Structure formats: structure tokens, C-alpha cells
């Protein structure tokens, strides 16, 4: 109620800001992942202009683009122009549908109404094939799952044993290392498990790997 969200039969409609945050997230991650794929050599640079030309044709400075000596600079230039184009298009879509959005009647994403929808879909398709499914990315994801599984297994075991006064020496060391705000000897087990999950979710990749190395 404080946020002015619309209650529709017990379900709150999306806050208008959610549409903008969602669009910003999709724009940034789609284009940056595409850029990374090109810079890493997984996607040919020729795809940069081929896929982004419609996004940048009205704003590109051809002389400036051709003067850039390095691939990373050329791709970054195209990406920056493309982000700006998509932001402006998103603003137009939001304003065009503002009344529906404010009334909770807009059920799509903003980018689904974009004139550049086809270009975004093409970029996503090639990124899935060349980047997300690359051997290097898959190996990192496998390692990530292994790290998360290990952390949750060790932390949850220690927390559960702590509540039942049945901790091992390893459990005691783990509990002593974890922030006290996440450990509850008394109280509901569900909330204890939730807090452990929140702690793991709050870790950066580097911190998670550091914890993994400590307890392995």
C-alpha cells in the first residue's frame, strides 16, 4: 500500500519501476555479453556491425569508428551507441503505455514492444550458441555449482547440528567462522536455513571460492 501498488484479487500488480529495471537489466546484459563474446574471440567481430547496424545507424560517427585501431574500442563504441538507442526506445514505449502500466494492465515486457526486438533476439541467439554454451563458460558454471553445493552442505549441516546440540569439531569451526547474525541456536529451523541461504547468496564469486577452499 505504501508503494501504491494495485491489489488485484489478492495479487499485487507489478510496480511501474519494475518494468524499467527489467528493461535496463536486459539491455545491459544482452549487449555486454555479446561484446564479451566478441572480445574473447568466440564471436567474429563482423557480427558486431551486422547485428547492431540498425541500432546505431542514426548515431554512429563513421569517421570516428574507422579511426579506432583496436577491436575492443570499436565494439565498445558500437555497444555504447546501441545501449543509448535502446534506452531511448524503452522510454518511448513506457510513455506510450504509461496509463496501462500505472493501472496494472500492461502484461508484457517493455522490450517485447521494441522496434529493435528482432535485433535483440538475434544477439541473444548467437550469444547462447557462442558464449553461454562455450566450453569455458560451462566449465565455470560446473565449478560454480560445485562451490555452492559444498558451502550449503557444510553450513546447513553445522547449523542443524547446532540446534540439536550435536555439533562435530568441524561444525564448531564453521560456526565460529560464520557471521553471528546468520546463526540461531534457538528458534525456527526454517528461518535458520533461510539465513544460511541468504549468506551464501550474498557472497561474491571470489568470497565463495575463498570459503570453498577453506572448508574443502
Short mmCIF file of C-alpha atoms in Angstrom, two decimals:
data_model
loop_
_atom_site.label_atom_id
_atom_site.label_comp_id
_atom_site.label_asym_id
_atom_site.label_seq_id
_atom_site.Cartn_x
_atom_site.Cartn_y
_atom_site.Cartn_z
CA UNK A 1 0.00 0.00 0.00
CA UNK A 2 2.83 2.40 0.83
CA UNK A 3 4.23 1.92 -2.68
CA UNK A 4 0.85 2.49 -4.28
CA UNK A 5 0.77 -0.97 -5.83
CA UNK A 6 -2.54 -2.20 -7.20
CA UNK A 7 -4.17 -5.15 -5.46
CA UNK A 8 -5.91 -7.43 -7.97
CA UNK A 9 -7.80 -10.21 -6.21
CA UNK A 10 -5.08 -10.68 -3.61
CA UNK A 11 -2.20 -10.35 -6.08
CA UNK A 12 -0.28 -7.12 -6.41
CA UNK A 13 0.34 -5.91 -9.95
CA UNK A 14 3.92 -5.08 -10.93
CA UNK A 15 5.28 -1.77 -9.75
CA UNK A 16 5.92 0.58 -12.74
CA UNK A 17 9.59 0.84 -11.79
CA UNK A 18 9.93 -2.93 -12.25
CA UNK A 19 9.38 -2.55 -16.00
CA UNK A 20 12.23 -0.05 -16.28
CA UNK A 21 14.62 -2.08 -14.11
CA UNK A 22 13.82 -5.21 -16.11
CA UNK A 23 14.47 -3.42 -19.40
CA UNK A 24 17.73 -1.91 -18.14
CA UNK A 25 18.91 -5.34 -17.00
CA UNK A 26 18.02 -6.99 -20.32
CA UNK A 27 19.66 -4.23 -22.37
CA UNK A 28 22.91 -4.20 -20.42
CA UNK A 29 23.42 -7.93 -20.01
CA UNK A 30 22.42 -8.77 -23.59
CA UNK A 31 24.81 -6.28 -25.16
CA UNK A 32 27.67 -6.69 -22.70
CA UNK A 33 27.62 -10.49 -23.02
CA UNK A 34 27.64 -10.06 -26.81
CA UNK A 35 30.57 -7.64 -26.52
CA UNK A 36 32.46 -10.03 -24.24
CA UNK A 37 31.93 -12.86 -26.72
CA UNK A 38 33.49 -10.79 -29.50
CA UNK A 39 36.42 -9.61 -27.37
CA UNK A 40 37.15 -13.18 -26.29
CA UNK A 41 37.15 -14.35 -29.90
CA UNK A 42 34.11 -16.59 -29.55
CA UNK A 43 32.05 -14.40 -31.88
CA UNK A 44 33.50 -12.86 -35.05
CA UNK A 45 33.79 -9.06 -35.00
CA UNK A 46 31.92 -8.87 -38.28
CA UNK A 47 28.76 -9.77 -36.36
CA UNK A 48 29.10 -6.56 -34.32
CA UNK A 49 28.14 -4.31 -37.22
CA UNK A 50 25.83 -6.87 -38.81
CA UNK A 51 23.73 -7.23 -35.65
CA UNK A 52 24.00 -3.68 -34.34
CA UNK A 53 23.83 -1.60 -37.53
CA UNK A 54 20.11 -0.90 -37.23
CA UNK A 55 20.62 0.20 -33.64
CA UNK A 56 23.48 2.59 -34.43
CA UNK A 57 22.81 3.77 -37.99
CA UNK A 58 21.36 7.11 -36.88
CA UNK A 59 24.04 7.88 -34.30
CA UNK A 60 27.29 6.33 -35.50
CA UNK A 61 30.16 8.62 -36.46
CA UNK A 62 31.69 6.58 -39.28
CA UNK A 63 34.91 8.59 -39.27
CA UNK A 64 35.36 8.04 -35.55
CA UNK A 65 34.51 4.34 -35.82
CA UNK A 66 37.03 3.78 -38.62
CA UNK A 67 39.72 5.64 -36.68
CA UNK A 68 39.56 3.19 -33.77
CA UNK A 69 42.57 0.89 -34.02
CA UNK A 70 41.61 -1.83 -31.57
CA UNK A 71 38.74 -4.30 -31.76
CA UNK A 72 37.78 -3.73 -28.13
CA UNK A 73 37.42 0.02 -28.75
CA UNK A 74 35.33 -0.48 -31.90
CA UNK A 75 32.99 -2.94 -30.21
CA UNK A 76 32.71 -0.78 -27.08
CA UNK A 77 31.76 2.20 -29.25
CA UNK A 78 29.02 0.23 -31.01
CA UNK A 79 27.78 -1.17 -27.69
CA UNK A 80 27.57 2.29 -26.10
CA UNK A 81 25.58 3.66 -29.04
CA UNK A 82 23.30 0.63 -29.01
CA UNK A 83 22.60 0.96 -25.29
CA UNK A 84 21.66 4.61 -25.78
CA UNK A 85 19.35 3.73 -28.69
CA UNK A 86 17.58 1.03 -26.68
CA UNK A 87 17.21 3.29 -23.64
CA UNK A 88 15.54 5.97 -25.73
CA UNK A 89 13.26 3.38 -27.34
CA UNK A 90 12.35 1.96 -23.93
CA UNK A 91 11.41 5.43 -22.66
CA UNK A 92 9.10 5.91 -25.65
CA UNK A 93 7.44 2.54 -25.04
CA UNK A 94 6.96 3.30 -21.35
CA UNK A 95 5.41 6.71 -22.02
CA UNK A 96 3.19 5.28 -24.75
CA UNK A 97 1.84 2.64 -22.36
CA UNK A 98 2.09 4.69 -19.16
CA UNK A 99 -1.62 4.61 -18.37
CA UNK A 100 -1.84 0.83 -18.80
CA UNK A 101 1.32 0.35 -16.73
CA UNK A 102 0.07 2.55 -13.90
CA UNK A 103 -3.28 0.76 -13.93
CA UNK A 104 -1.66 -2.68 -13.83
CA UNK A 105 -2.98 -3.57 -17.29
CA UNK A 106 0.33 -3.91 -19.14
CA UNK A 107 1.30 -7.58 -19.06
CA UNK A 108 4.33 -7.59 -21.38
CA UNK A 109 7.95 -6.53 -21.05
CA UNK A 110 8.84 -3.14 -22.48
CA UNK A 111 11.39 -4.63 -24.87
CA UNK A 112 8.79 -7.01 -26.29
CA UNK A 113 7.25 -3.87 -27.85
CA UNK A 114 10.57 -2.52 -29.12
CA UNK A 115 11.13 -1.84 -32.81
CA UNK A 116 14.51 -3.50 -32.20
CA UNK A 117 13.03 -6.71 -30.80
CA UNK A 118 14.29 -8.81 -33.74
CA UNK A 119 17.84 -7.47 -33.37
CA UNK A 120 17.87 -8.24 -29.65
CA UNK A 121 16.62 -11.76 -30.30
CA UNK A 122 19.36 -12.32 -32.90
CA UNK A 123 22.01 -11.13 -30.45
CA UNK A 124 20.66 -13.40 -27.72
CA UNK A 125 20.57 -16.38 -30.10
CA UNK A 126 24.20 -16.04 -31.16
CA UNK A 127 25.30 -15.37 -27.57
CA UNK A 128 23.59 -18.56 -26.41
CA UNK A 129 25.33 -20.56 -29.13
CA UNK A 130 28.77 -18.99 -28.95
CA UNK A 131 29.10 -17.67 -25.39
CA UNK A 132 26.79 -19.33 -22.87
CA UNK A 133 27.38 -22.79 -24.37
CA UNK A 134 31.13 -22.37 -24.81
CA UNK A 135 33.37 -24.92 -23.10
CA UNK A 136 34.96 -22.26 -20.89
CA UNK A 137 31.63 -20.91 -19.61
CA UNK A 138 30.19 -24.37 -19.00
CA UNK A 139 33.29 -25.37 -17.01
CA UNK A 140 32.97 -22.24 -14.86
CA UNK A 141 29.28 -22.93 -14.26
CA UNK A 142 30.04 -26.50 -13.23
CA UNK A 143 32.64 -25.22 -10.78
CA UNK A 144 30.14 -22.67 -9.51
CA UNK A 145 27.53 -25.33 -8.80
CA UNK A 146 30.16 -27.42 -7.04
CA UNK A 147 31.14 -24.47 -4.83
CA UNK A 148 27.55 -23.56 -3.92
CA UNK A 149 26.66 -27.18 -3.18
CA UNK A 150 29.68 -27.55 -0.90
CA UNK A 151 29.02 -24.33 1.01
CA UNK A 152 25.34 -25.07 1.56
CA UNK A 153 26.04 -28.67 2.60
CA UNK A 154 28.67 -27.73 5.19
CA UNK A 155 26.92 -24.63 6.54
CA UNK A 156 23.48 -26.25 6.79
CA UNK A 157 24.87 -29.36 8.48
CA UNK A 158 26.63 -27.19 11.07
CA UNK A 159 23.52 -25.07 11.68
CA UNK A 160 21.19 -28.07 12.02
CA UNK A 161 23.59 -29.87 14.37
CA UNK A 162 23.94 -26.66 16.37
CA UNK A 163 20.21 -26.54 17.04
CA UNK A 164 20.21 -30.15 18.22
CA UNK A 165 23.39 -29.81 20.34
CA UNK A 166 25.12 -32.41 18.21
CA UNK A 167 27.95 -30.50 16.52
CA UNK A 168 31.20 -32.03 15.34
CA UNK A 169 34.60 -30.37 15.61
CA UNK A 170 34.25 -29.22 12.00
CA UNK A 171 30.77 -27.83 12.71
CA UNK A 172 32.16 -25.79 15.61
CA UNK A 173 34.90 -24.32 13.43
CA UNK A 174 32.40 -23.45 10.71
CA UNK A 175 30.00 -21.84 13.19
CA UNK A 176 32.83 -19.81 14.70
CA UNK A 177 33.75 -18.52 11.25
CA UNK A 178 30.27 -17.54 10.08
CA UNK A 179 28.83 -14.08 10.92
CA UNK A 180 26.84 -14.40 14.15
CA UNK A 181 23.76 -12.73 12.65
CA UNK A 182 23.24 -15.79 10.44
CA UNK A 183 23.43 -18.40 13.21
CA UNK A 184 20.50 -19.11 15.57
CA UNK A 185 20.81 -21.88 18.14
CA UNK A 186 17.24 -21.30 19.22
CA UNK A 187 14.24 -20.71 17.02
CA UNK A 188 12.67 -21.96 13.86
CA UNK A 189 14.75 -24.29 11.65
CA UNK A 190 13.19 -22.86 8.50
CA UNK A 191 14.42 -19.35 9.31
CA UNK A 192 17.86 -20.72 10.16
CA UNK A 193 18.08 -22.45 6.77
CA UNK A 194 16.81 -19.29 5.08
CA UNK A 195 19.52 -17.20 6.75
CA UNK A 196 22.23 -19.65 5.69
CA UNK A 197 20.95 -19.48 2.11
CA UNK A 198 20.91 -15.67 2.27
CA UNK A 199 24.51 -15.64 3.48
CA UNK A 200 25.69 -17.86 0.63
CA UNK A 201 23.71 -15.78 -1.87
CA UNK A 202 25.37 -12.60 -0.58
CA UNK A 203 28.89 -13.85 -1.34
CA UNK A 204 30.81 -12.59 -4.33
CA UNK A 205 32.38 -15.18 -6.63
CA UNK A 206 35.75 -14.54 -5.02
CA UNK A 207 34.44 -14.83 -1.47
CA UNK A 208 32.53 -18.01 -2.27
CA UNK A 209 35.66 -19.58 -3.75
CA UNK A 210 37.67 -18.49 -0.71
CA UNK A 211 35.16 -20.18 1.61
CA UNK A 212 35.18 -23.29 -0.59
CA UNK A 213 38.97 -23.55 -0.32
CA UNK A 214 38.80 -23.10 3.45
CA UNK A 215 36.39 -25.96 4.07
CA UNK A 216 37.48 -28.40 1.37
#
